[in-house]
């Protein structure tokens, strides 16, 4: 359906012996044109972009309307819940996407 | 091959394509070829609402105080929306049910169409509340040239598909002479093409055509006018966003060829025509905006701004189904509309308004006696 990676459980299960994760405190860079915004994995991208003063289109804010679809040029995001809206390959849904690495995004070109 | 309401053949419905496979027999929802349609049904059911929940007594007073050209804007939009939902309340059923092959998709189509009938009922609720003679308004929908012009473009793809499927179901494949229409070729390729273009035109209807009216309704509400109406439109917009997702999934599933490999070829073949459907609808909506504001604009909105909004939203919708954007406008000229479109941003005391996210019948069975420990009677 999409090339964007989906992580089913975005919080590691308790007692898991994999590499230590500091997911909660992890900060990633979001590049948007010449701007750079720092985001965490605590909240979806949309709310963090809004807090940084960037206007993003939205409607439902829960993954079914696709109004907040943004181009994902590179990097990784995941969805704690698979959104109902169709996510085009190379795009992300800002209202429910959790940023998992440094990413670069773009609006219409 | 004629339609059967209960297909006796034995087949695996998980292997059927969305359309033009076997007629659905058992309505079962424990397994789905495309689980998305089951999820859409669940979501739509959780959205259930009734127009009478919204009180419109203040709207009546507001309406009487509107200037004449503002009343024209308000009523014209209502008429246009009534037309659109009259079509949408029946056409997905009539056109798509005879050819659908998956139980979950069949039920999604019915659920979707049913929710459109609620929208139609809400227009009656609004019209009955603000004018003394609703007949005058309803009659104008079939008389008003500006509206009938649009009726043709919203219904023609449906009508063509319905006609072709009727022929297919009675005569099978071949070329048939239809009085008044000449020879009509019925091949699987032509049927699938008609289907793809129909879904594209429905996508346009829900994704672009409704939004001009939405913008006007919310522009009134920004001035604290016709707020009951805005509340209803908000509920309608929430449903439409879901329907839109439904048609986007259908189009994208078809184009990907994952569902039916032949559909991918057809989608590629129809790309230009689909693009034209989007562009034509956008141009018509811009014309409609000029008609709305012919006698004067309203505060915060005029034909030019509304036209830019149409261009903007058309770009967004085109991109969502994998088409290149067409218009210059890359930014939303009325960003305030998002705050109205969002399902539940208005903080109200529950005794003052219906909460639109309220779910009926949500019971938690996972209770223990200890949960009542802090209860004092």
Short mmCIF file of C-alpha atoms in Angstrom, two decimals:
data_model
loop_
_atom_site.label_atom_id
_atom_site.label_comp_id
_atom_site.label_asym_id
_atom_site.label_seq_id
_atom_site.Cartn_x
_atom_site.Cartn_y
_atom_site.Cartn_z
CA UNK A 1 0.00 0.00 0.00
CA UNK A 2 2.77 2.40 0.82
CA UNK A 3 6.49 2.54 0.93
CA UNK A 4 6.48 4.20 4.32
CA UNK A 5 7.48 1.79 7.00
CA UNK A 6 4.83 0.80 9.46
CA UNK A 7 5.76 -0.15 12.98
CA UNK A 8 2.94 -2.07 14.57
CA UNK A 9 3.99 -1.55 18.16
CA UNK A 10 5.72 1.71 18.46
CA UNK A 11 6.53 1.22 22.10
CA UNK A 12 8.87 -1.69 22.72
CA UNK A 13 7.30 -4.42 24.77
CA UNK A 14 8.41 -4.62 28.36
CA UNK A 15 11.33 -6.86 29.06
CA UNK A 16 12.43 -6.84 25.45
CA UNK A 17 16.14 -7.49 25.27
CA UNK A 18 16.86 -5.59 22.07
CA UNK A 19 19.15 -2.61 21.81
CA UNK A 20 18.33 0.03 24.40
CA UNK A 21 15.77 2.46 23.03
CA UNK A 22 15.29 5.97 24.24
CA UNK A 23 12.38 6.42 21.83
CA UNK A 24 10.59 8.79 24.12
CA UNK A 25 13.40 11.29 24.33
CA UNK A 26 14.63 10.82 20.81
CA UNK A 27 14.74 14.12 18.91
CA UNK A 28 14.71 14.20 15.11
CA UNK A 29 15.22 16.98 12.63
CA UNK A 30 12.45 17.80 10.18
CA UNK A 31 13.65 19.73 7.16
CA UNK A 32 11.08 21.84 5.33
CA UNK A 33 12.59 24.03 2.65
CA UNK A 34 15.15 26.16 4.47
CA UNK A 35 13.53 25.60 7.83
CA UNK A 36 14.52 23.01 10.37
CA UNK A 37 12.22 21.88 13.16
CA UNK A 38 13.08 19.55 16.01
CA UNK A 39 10.45 16.96 16.83
CA UNK A 40 10.12 14.10 19.31
CA UNK A 41 8.49 10.69 19.01
CA UNK A 42 5.99 11.54 21.74
CA UNK A 43 3.42 13.12 19.48
CA UNK A 44 2.36 13.05 15.83
CA UNK A 45 4.10 15.39 13.43
CA UNK A 46 1.12 17.69 12.77
CA UNK A 47 0.79 19.04 16.29
CA UNK A 48 4.55 19.62 16.53
CA UNK A 49 4.63 21.48 13.21
CA UNK A 50 1.74 23.66 14.37
CA UNK A 51 3.56 24.41 17.59
CA UNK A 52 6.52 25.53 15.49
CA UNK A 53 4.21 27.98 13.72
CA UNK A 54 3.90 26.07 10.46
CA UNK A 55 0.47 26.04 8.88
CA UNK A 56 -0.59 22.58 7.78
CA UNK A 57 -3.97 21.75 6.24
CA UNK A 58 -6.11 19.47 8.35
CA UNK A 59 -9.65 18.30 8.77
CA UNK A 60 -10.28 15.14 10.80
CA UNK A 61 -6.97 14.96 12.69
CA UNK A 62 -7.44 11.22 13.10
CA UNK A 63 -6.26 9.73 9.86
CA UNK A 64 -9.31 9.33 7.68
CA UNK A 65 -9.56 12.50 5.58
CA UNK A 66 -6.00 12.80 4.16
CA UNK A 67 -6.10 16.61 4.26
CA UNK A 68 -2.77 16.72 6.10
CA UNK A 69 -0.95 14.61 3.51
CA UNK A 70 2.59 15.97 3.05
CA UNK A 71 5.43 14.88 0.78
CA UNK A 72 8.06 12.77 2.52
CA UNK A 73 11.27 13.31 0.55
CA UNK A 74 13.39 11.04 2.71
CA UNK A 75 13.49 9.56 6.20
CA UNK A 76 11.19 7.32 8.18
CA UNK A 77 7.86 7.71 9.89
CA UNK A 78 5.58 5.15 11.49
CA UNK A 79 1.90 4.94 12.36
CA UNK A 80 0.87 3.65 15.80
CA UNK A 81 -2.51 2.91 14.16
CA UNK A 82 -2.87 2.33 10.45
CA UNK A 83 -4.75 5.36 9.13
CA UNK A 84 -8.01 4.84 7.21
CA UNK A 85 -6.95 7.27 4.50
CA UNK A 86 -4.90 6.04 1.56
CA UNK A 87 -1.32 7.19 2.05
CA UNK A 88 0.31 7.75 -1.35
CA UNK A 89 3.75 6.33 -1.74
CA UNK A 90 6.22 9.11 -0.91
CA UNK A 91 3.74 10.95 1.32
CA UNK A 92 2.94 10.96 5.01
CA UNK A 93 -0.17 11.78 7.01
CA UNK A 94 0.95 14.44 9.47
CA UNK A 95 -1.94 14.02 11.93
CA UNK A 96 -0.93 10.51 12.90
CA UNK A 97 2.65 9.98 11.71
CA UNK A 98 5.36 9.55 14.33
CA UNK A 99 8.73 10.70 13.05
CA UNK A 100 11.32 7.92 13.43
CA UNK A 101 14.45 9.46 11.91
CA UNK A 102 15.57 12.79 10.53
CA UNK A 103 13.21 13.53 7.64
CA UNK A 104 12.70 16.04 4.88
CA UNK A 105 9.16 17.07 3.95
CA UNK A 106 7.63 19.40 1.37
CA UNK A 107 4.25 20.91 0.58
CA UNK A 108 3.07 21.45 -3.01
CA UNK A 109 5.82 22.25 -5.44
CA UNK B 1 -25.28 -12.90 -17.30
CA UNK B 2 -28.19 -11.64 -15.22
CA UNK B 3 -27.95 -10.43 -11.66
CA UNK B 4 -28.83 -12.83 -8.89
CA UNK B 5 -29.79 -11.67 -5.38
CA UNK B 6 -28.32 -14.88 -4.01
CA UNK B 7 -25.65 -16.42 -6.16
CA UNK B 8 -25.72 -20.26 -5.76
CA UNK B 9 -22.24 -20.84 -7.14
CA UNK B 10 -19.44 -22.01 -4.87
CA UNK B 11 -16.50 -19.64 -4.99
CA UNK B 12 -13.97 -18.02 -2.70
CA UNK B 13 -15.09 -14.42 -2.21
CA UNK B 14 -11.56 -13.59 -1.00
CA UNK B 15 -10.34 -14.14 -4.55
CA UNK B 16 -12.97 -12.03 -6.30
CA UNK B 17 -12.19 -8.58 -7.69
CA UNK B 18 -14.04 -5.53 -6.27
CA UNK B 19 -16.33 -5.34 -9.30
CA UNK B 20 -17.47 -7.50 -12.22
CA UNK B 21 -16.68 -10.82 -10.56
CA UNK B 22 -19.32 -13.08 -9.04
CA UNK B 23 -22.46 -11.53 -7.56
CA UNK B 24 -22.11 -11.51 -3.78
CA UNK B 25 -23.98 -14.31 -2.03
CA UNK B 26 -23.32 -14.58 1.72
CA UNK B 27 -23.03 -11.25 3.51
CA UNK B 28 -20.14 -12.19 5.77
CA UNK B 29 -17.76 -9.80 7.45
CA UNK B 30 -15.46 -12.12 9.41
CA UNK B 31 -12.92 -12.03 6.57
CA UNK B 32 -12.28 -9.34 3.99
CA UNK B 33 -10.24 -9.14 0.85
CA UNK B 34 -9.94 -5.40 1.45
CA UNK B 35 -10.28 -4.79 5.22
CA UNK B 36 -10.33 -1.02 4.63
CA UNK B 37 -14.00 -1.14 3.58
CA UNK B 38 -14.94 -2.93 6.80
CA UNK B 39 -13.12 -0.21 8.75
CA UNK B 40 -14.92 2.50 6.80
CA UNK B 41 -18.27 0.88 7.62
CA UNK B 42 -17.39 0.81 11.33
CA UNK B 43 -16.32 4.44 11.26
CA UNK B 44 -19.40 5.57 9.34
CA UNK B 45 -21.67 3.75 11.79
CA UNK B 46 -19.94 5.46 14.71
CA UNK B 47 -20.67 8.81 13.01
CA UNK B 48 -24.43 8.26 12.98
CA UNK B 49 -26.41 11.44 13.62
CA UNK B 50 -29.87 12.84 13.01
CA UNK B 51 -30.60 16.33 11.69
CA UNK B 52 -33.24 16.93 14.37
CA UNK B 53 -30.49 16.84 17.00
CA UNK B 54 -29.49 20.29 15.82
CA UNK B 55 -31.67 23.16 16.90
CA UNK B 56 -32.33 25.71 14.15
CA UNK B 57 -34.64 28.19 15.85
CA UNK B 58 -31.97 30.93 15.88
CA UNK B 59 -31.19 30.27 12.22
CA UNK B 60 -34.71 31.25 11.25
CA UNK B 61 -34.27 34.66 12.89
CA UNK B 62 -30.79 35.02 11.39
CA UNK B 63 -32.07 34.16 7.93
CA UNK B 64 -34.76 36.83 8.05
CA UNK B 65 -32.14 39.42 8.94
CA UNK B 66 -29.80 38.47 6.08
CA UNK B 67 -29.59 40.85 3.16
CA UNK B 68 -31.28 39.71 -0.01
CA UNK B 69 -28.07 38.79 -1.83
CA UNK B 70 -26.94 36.83 1.22
CA UNK B 71 -30.22 34.92 1.26
CA UNK B 72 -29.56 34.12 -2.40
CA UNK B 73 -26.13 32.72 -1.51
CA UNK B 74 -27.51 30.66 1.34
CA UNK B 75 -30.51 29.23 -0.50
CA UNK B 76 -28.63 28.54 -3.74
CA UNK B 77 -26.07 26.51 -1.85
CA UNK B 78 -28.79 24.55 -0.10
CA UNK B 79 -30.43 23.81 -3.46
CA UNK B 80 -27.17 22.67 -4.98
CA UNK B 81 -26.37 20.46 -2.00
CA UNK B 82 -29.86 18.99 -2.17
CA UNK B 83 -29.22 18.09 -5.80
CA UNK B 84 -25.85 16.49 -5.01
CA UNK B 85 -27.18 14.40 -2.15
CA UNK B 86 -30.31 13.41 -4.09
CA UNK B 87 -27.93 11.86 -6.60
CA UNK B 88 -25.59 10.40 -3.98
CA UNK B 89 -28.39 8.96 -1.82
CA UNK B 90 -29.36 6.55 -4.57
CA UNK B 91 -26.74 6.27 -7.29
CA UNK B 92 -23.99 4.27 -5.56
CA UNK B 93 -26.68 1.67 -4.82
CA UNK B 94 -28.26 1.64 -8.26
CA UNK B 95 -25.01 1.77 -10.20
CA UNK B 96 -22.58 -0.22 -8.09
CA UNK B 97 -24.56 -2.89 -6.23
CA UNK B 98 -25.41 -4.94 -9.36
CA UNK B 99 -21.71 -5.26 -10.21
CA UNK B 100 -19.96 -5.43 -6.83
CA UNK B 101 -18.33 -8.74 -5.89
CA UNK B 102 -17.09 -8.34 -2.31
CA UNK B 103 -19.42 -8.45 0.70
CA UNK B 104 -17.50 -5.76 2.61
CA UNK B 105 -17.52 -3.41 -0.36
CA UNK B 106 -21.21 -4.09 -1.01
CA UNK B 107 -22.05 -3.08 2.55
CA UNK B 108 -19.76 -0.08 2.43
CA UNK B 109 -21.64 1.16 -0.66
CA UNK B 110 -24.96 0.75 1.13
CA UNK B 111 -23.71 2.38 4.32
CA UNK B 112 -22.21 5.24 2.35
CA UNK B 113 -25.38 5.82 0.34
CA UNK B 114 -27.53 5.65 3.45
CA UNK B 115 -25.50 8.35 5.12
CA UNK B 116 -26.16 10.58 2.09
CA UNK B 117 -29.89 10.19 2.66
CA UNK B 118 -29.35 11.64 6.14
CA UNK B 119 -27.76 14.64 4.48
CA UNK B 120 -30.78 15.03 2.22
CA UNK B 121 -33.04 14.83 5.25
CA UNK B 122 -31.01 17.53 6.96
CA UNK B 123 -31.56 19.92 4.01
CA UNK B 124 -35.31 19.41 4.41
CA UNK B 125 -34.87 20.09 8.13
CA UNK B 126 -33.02 23.33 7.39
CA UNK B 127 -35.35 24.52 4.62
CA UNK B 128 -38.46 23.73 6.65
CA UNK B 129 -37.04 25.77 9.51
CA UNK B 130 -36.06 28.90 7.64
CA UNK B 131 -38.77 29.41 5.01
CA UNK B 132 -42.55 29.12 5.08
CA UNK B 133 -42.94 27.37 1.75
CA UNK B 134 -40.28 24.66 1.14
CA UNK B 135 -41.92 23.69 -2.17
CA UNK B 136 -40.69 26.88 -3.82
CA UNK B 137 -37.11 25.97 -2.96
CA UNK B 138 -37.36 22.33 -3.98
CA UNK B 139 -39.13 23.14 -7.25
CA UNK B 140 -36.39 25.51 -8.25
CA UNK B 141 -33.81 22.70 -8.13
CA UNK B 142 -35.23 21.24 -11.36
CA UNK B 143 -36.01 24.65 -12.91
CA UNK B 144 -32.96 26.77 -12.11
CA UNK B 145 -30.63 26.69 -15.08
CA UNK B 146 -27.44 27.11 -13.03
CA UNK B 147 -28.35 24.04 -11.00
CA UNK B 148 -29.61 21.84 -13.82
CA UNK B 149 -26.40 22.52 -15.73
CA UNK B 150 -24.57 20.83 -12.86
CA UNK B 151 -27.10 18.00 -12.54
CA UNK B 152 -26.02 16.82 -15.97
CA UNK B 153 -22.33 16.58 -15.12
CA UNK B 154 -22.86 14.89 -11.75
CA UNK B 155 -25.22 12.24 -13.12
CA UNK B 156 -23.98 11.48 -16.63
CA UNK B 157 -21.26 8.95 -15.69
CA UNK B 158 -23.59 7.13 -13.31
CA UNK B 159 -26.35 7.04 -15.93
CA UNK B 160 -24.05 5.69 -18.61
CA UNK B 161 -22.70 2.95 -16.34
CA UNK B 162 -26.23 1.99 -15.26
CA UNK B 163 -27.38 1.79 -18.87
CA UNK B 164 -24.42 -0.37 -19.87
CA UNK B 165 -24.80 -2.70 -16.88
CA UNK B 166 -28.52 -3.08 -17.65
CA UNK B 167 -27.68 -4.12 -21.19
CA UNK B 168 -24.94 -6.44 -19.94
CA UNK B 169 -27.28 -8.09 -17.43
CA UNK B 170 -30.02 -8.72 -19.98
CA UNK B 171 -28.10 -9.27 -23.21
CA UNK B 172 -24.54 -10.15 -22.17
CA UNK B 173 -21.53 -8.95 -24.15
CA UNK B 174 -21.85 -7.63 -27.70
CA UNK B 175 -23.02 -4.60 -29.65
CA UNK B 176 -26.67 -3.69 -29.21
CA UNK B 177 -28.96 -1.22 -30.86
CA UNK B 178 -30.60 1.05 -28.31
CA UNK B 179 -33.44 3.18 -29.72
CA UNK B 180 -32.45 6.82 -29.61
CA UNK B 181 -28.81 6.02 -28.79
CA UNK B 182 -27.66 3.95 -31.73
CA UNK B 183 -25.27 1.04 -31.33
CA UNK B 184 -23.83 0.54 -27.85
CA UNK B 185 -20.79 -1.70 -27.46
CA UNK B 186 -20.81 -3.80 -24.31
CA UNK B 187 -17.42 -5.35 -23.65
CA UNK B 188 -15.76 -6.02 -20.31
CA UNK B 189 -13.20 -3.38 -21.21
CA UNK B 190 -15.86 -0.72 -21.89
CA UNK B 191 -17.80 -1.67 -18.74
CA UNK B 192 -14.72 -1.36 -16.57
CA UNK B 193 -13.84 1.92 -18.18
CA UNK B 194 -17.32 3.29 -17.49
CA UNK B 195 -16.95 2.10 -13.89
CA UNK B 196 -13.57 3.74 -13.38
CA UNK B 197 -14.77 7.06 -14.76
CA UNK B 198 -17.91 6.88 -12.62
CA UNK B 199 -15.89 6.41 -9.45
CA UNK B 200 -13.62 9.28 -10.53
CA UNK B 201 -16.60 11.58 -11.06
CA UNK B 202 -18.03 10.61 -7.67
CA UNK B 203 -14.67 11.34 -6.09
CA UNK B 204 -14.80 14.80 -7.67
CA UNK B 205 -18.35 15.32 -6.47
CA UNK B 206 -17.42 14.57 -2.87
CA UNK B 207 -13.97 16.10 -2.93
CA UNK B 208 -14.57 19.37 -4.72
CA UNK B 209 -18.22 20.11 -5.45
CA UNK B 210 -19.38 20.08 -1.83
CA UNK B 211 -16.65 22.37 -0.60
CA UNK B 212 -17.90 25.63 -2.15
CA UNK B 213 -21.11 25.30 -0.14
CA UNK B 214 -19.17 24.30 2.95
CA UNK B 215 -17.03 27.43 2.67
CA UNK B 216 -20.10 29.69 2.41
CA UNK B 217 -21.86 28.03 5.34
CA UNK B 218 -18.81 28.48 7.53
CA UNK B 219 -18.31 32.05 6.35
CA UNK B 220 -21.80 32.84 7.69
CA UNK B 221 -20.98 31.07 10.93
CA UNK B 222 -17.73 33.06 11.30
CA UNK B 223 -20.06 36.07 11.65
CA UNK B 224 -22.13 34.08 14.20
CA UNK B 225 -24.94 33.73 11.66
CA UNK B 226 -26.77 30.52 10.72
CA UNK B 227 -24.82 28.57 13.32
CA UNK B 228 -27.24 25.65 13.46
CA UNK B 229 -26.76 25.23 9.75
CA UNK B 230 -22.98 25.30 10.21
CA UNK B 231 -23.25 22.58 12.83
CA UNK B 232 -25.14 20.38 10.38
CA UNK B 233 -22.66 21.14 7.61
CA UNK B 234 -19.87 20.15 9.95
CA UNK B 235 -21.46 16.75 10.46
CA UNK B 236 -21.96 16.42 6.72
CA UNK B 237 -18.34 17.41 6.05
CA UNK B 238 -17.16 14.73 8.46
CA UNK B 239 -19.16 12.09 6.57
CA UNK B 240 -18.00 13.39 3.20
CA UNK B 241 -14.35 13.16 4.24
CA UNK B 242 -14.93 9.47 4.93
CA UNK B 243 -16.77 8.87 1.65
CA UNK B 244 -13.95 10.62 -0.13
CA UNK B 245 -11.47 8.24 1.46
CA UNK B 246 -13.66 5.37 0.25
CA UNK B 247 -13.57 6.48 -3.39
CA UNK B 248 -9.85 7.28 -3.16
CA UNK B 249 -9.23 3.72 -1.98
CA UNK B 250 -11.33 2.31 -4.81
CA UNK B 251 -9.50 4.40 -7.41
CA UNK B 252 -6.06 3.65 -6.03
CA UNK B 253 -6.79 -0.07 -5.63
CA UNK B 254 -7.98 -0.16 -9.23
CA UNK B 255 -5.00 1.79 -10.54
CA UNK B 256 -2.54 -0.41 -8.64
CA UNK B 257 -3.85 -3.51 -10.44
CA UNK B 258 -3.63 -5.44 -7.16
CA UNK B 259 -7.34 -6.02 -7.17
CA UNK B 260 -7.92 -6.66 -10.88
CA UNK B 261 -4.92 -6.49 -13.24
CA UNK B 262 -7.07 -5.27 -16.15
CA UNK B 263 -8.19 -2.30 -14.07
CA UNK B 264 -4.59 -1.03 -13.95
CA UNK B 265 -4.50 -0.82 -17.76
CA UNK B 266 -7.88 0.91 -17.78
CA UNK B 267 -6.79 3.39 -15.11
CA UNK B 268 -3.73 4.27 -17.18
CA UNK B 269 -5.90 4.62 -20.30
CA UNK B 270 -8.37 6.88 -18.47
CA UNK B 271 -5.79 9.12 -16.83
CA UNK B 272 -6.32 12.06 -19.18
CA UNK B 273 -10.08 11.77 -19.09
CA UNK B 274 -10.02 11.59 -15.29
CA UNK B 275 -7.84 14.68 -15.18
CA UNK B 276 -10.39 16.42 -17.42
CA UNK B 277 -13.21 15.43 -15.04
CA UNK B 278 -11.35 17.15 -12.19
CA UNK B 279 -10.55 20.26 -14.22
CA UNK B 280 -14.06 20.56 -15.66
CA UNK B 281 -15.63 20.23 -12.20
CA UNK B 282 -13.28 22.86 -10.79
CA UNK B 283 -14.17 25.27 -13.60
CA UNK B 284 -17.88 24.65 -13.03
CA UNK B 285 -17.50 25.30 -9.33
CA UNK B 286 -15.71 28.58 -10.05
CA UNK B 287 -18.61 29.56 -12.31
CA UNK B 288 -20.97 28.59 -9.51
CA UNK B 289 -19.06 30.88 -7.14
CA UNK B 290 -19.63 33.78 -9.57
CA UNK B 291 -23.33 32.95 -9.74
CA UNK B 292 -23.55 32.92 -5.93
CA UNK B 293 -21.97 36.34 -5.62
CA UNK B 294 -23.64 37.93 -8.67
CA UNK B 295 -25.62 40.41 -6.56
CA UNK B 296 -22.96 41.05 -3.95
CA UNK B 297 -20.31 39.34 -1.82
CA UNK B 298 -20.36 38.46 1.81
CA UNK B 299 -17.88 39.49 4.48
CA UNK B 300 -14.76 37.34 4.23
CA UNK B 301 -15.70 35.68 0.97
CA UNK B 302 -16.09 36.69 -2.65
CA UNK B 303 -16.08 34.95 -6.02
CA UNK B 304 -12.33 35.39 -6.44
CA UNK B 305 -11.34 33.98 -3.06
CA UNK B 306 -13.79 31.11 -3.43
CA UNK B 307 -12.41 30.44 -6.91
CA UNK B 308 -8.89 30.23 -5.47
CA UNK B 309 -10.14 27.85 -2.82
CA UNK B 310 -11.65 25.63 -5.52
CA UNK B 311 -8.30 25.62 -7.34
CA UNK B 312 -6.43 24.85 -4.16
CA UNK B 313 -8.70 22.01 -3.08
CA UNK B 314 -8.72 20.56 -6.61
CA UNK B 315 -4.93 20.40 -6.54
CA UNK B 316 -5.02 18.59 -3.19
CA UNK B 317 -7.58 16.07 -4.43
CA UNK B 318 -5.83 15.46 -7.74
CA UNK B 319 -2.60 14.71 -5.96
CA UNK B 320 -4.43 12.29 -3.63
CA UNK B 321 -5.37 10.04 -6.57
CA UNK B 322 -1.96 10.24 -8.19
CA UNK B 323 -2.64 12.99 -10.75
CA UNK B 324 -0.37 15.97 -11.32
CA UNK B 325 -1.76 19.20 -9.91
CA UNK B 326 -3.29 21.57 -12.44
CA UNK B 327 -3.88 24.98 -10.87
CA UNK B 328 -1.60 27.78 -9.79
CA UNK B 329 -3.03 28.21 -6.29
CA UNK B 330 -0.81 26.25 -3.91
CA UNK B 331 -2.01 27.76 -0.65
CA UNK B 332 -5.36 27.69 1.04
CA UNK B 333 -6.79 31.24 0.72
CA UNK B 334 -9.28 30.59 3.55
CA UNK B 335 -7.26 28.72 6.19
CA UNK B 336 -9.92 29.48 8.82
CA UNK B 337 -12.12 26.83 7.21
CA UNK B 338 -10.02 24.06 8.80
CA UNK B 339 -11.14 25.04 12.27
CA UNK B 340 -14.74 24.54 11.10
CA UNK B 341 -14.06 21.34 9.22
CA UNK B 342 -12.36 19.65 12.15
CA UNK B 343 -14.83 17.29 13.72
CA UNK B 344 -14.81 18.45 17.30
CA UNK B 345 -12.94 21.61 18.03
CA UNK B 346 -15.76 23.56 19.60
CA UNK B 347 -15.67 23.40 23.36
CA UNK B 348 -19.25 23.50 24.56
CA UNK B 349 -20.99 22.45 27.71
CA UNK B 350 -22.81 19.19 26.94
CA UNK B 351 -26.12 20.63 28.05
CA UNK B 352 -25.76 23.37 25.45
CA UNK B 353 -25.03 21.29 22.39
CA UNK B 354 -24.83 17.78 21.04
CA UNK B 355 -21.27 16.49 21.05
CA UNK B 356 -20.66 15.15 17.58
CA UNK B 357 -18.08 12.61 18.71
CA UNK B 358 -20.47 11.03 21.20
CA UNK B 359 -20.77 7.31 20.63
CA UNK B 360 -24.07 5.60 21.32
CA UNK B 361 -24.01 2.31 23.23
CA UNK B 362 -20.41 2.28 24.37
CA UNK B 363 -20.37 -0.12 27.29
CA UNK B 364 -17.34 -1.31 29.24
CA UNK B 365 -17.91 -4.91 30.33
CA UNK B 366 -14.51 -5.19 31.94
CA UNK B 367 -15.65 -4.05 35.37
CA UNK B 368 -14.72 -5.43 38.73
CA UNK B 369 -16.49 -4.90 42.03
CA UNK B 370 -13.48 -2.95 43.24
CA UNK B 371 -14.25 -0.32 40.59
CA UNK B 372 -17.18 0.75 42.77
CA UNK B 373 -15.11 1.08 45.96
CA UNK B 374 -15.17 4.85 45.95
CA UNK B 375 -18.92 4.98 45.31
CA UNK B 376 -21.01 6.35 48.16
CA UNK B 377 -24.76 6.18 48.05
#
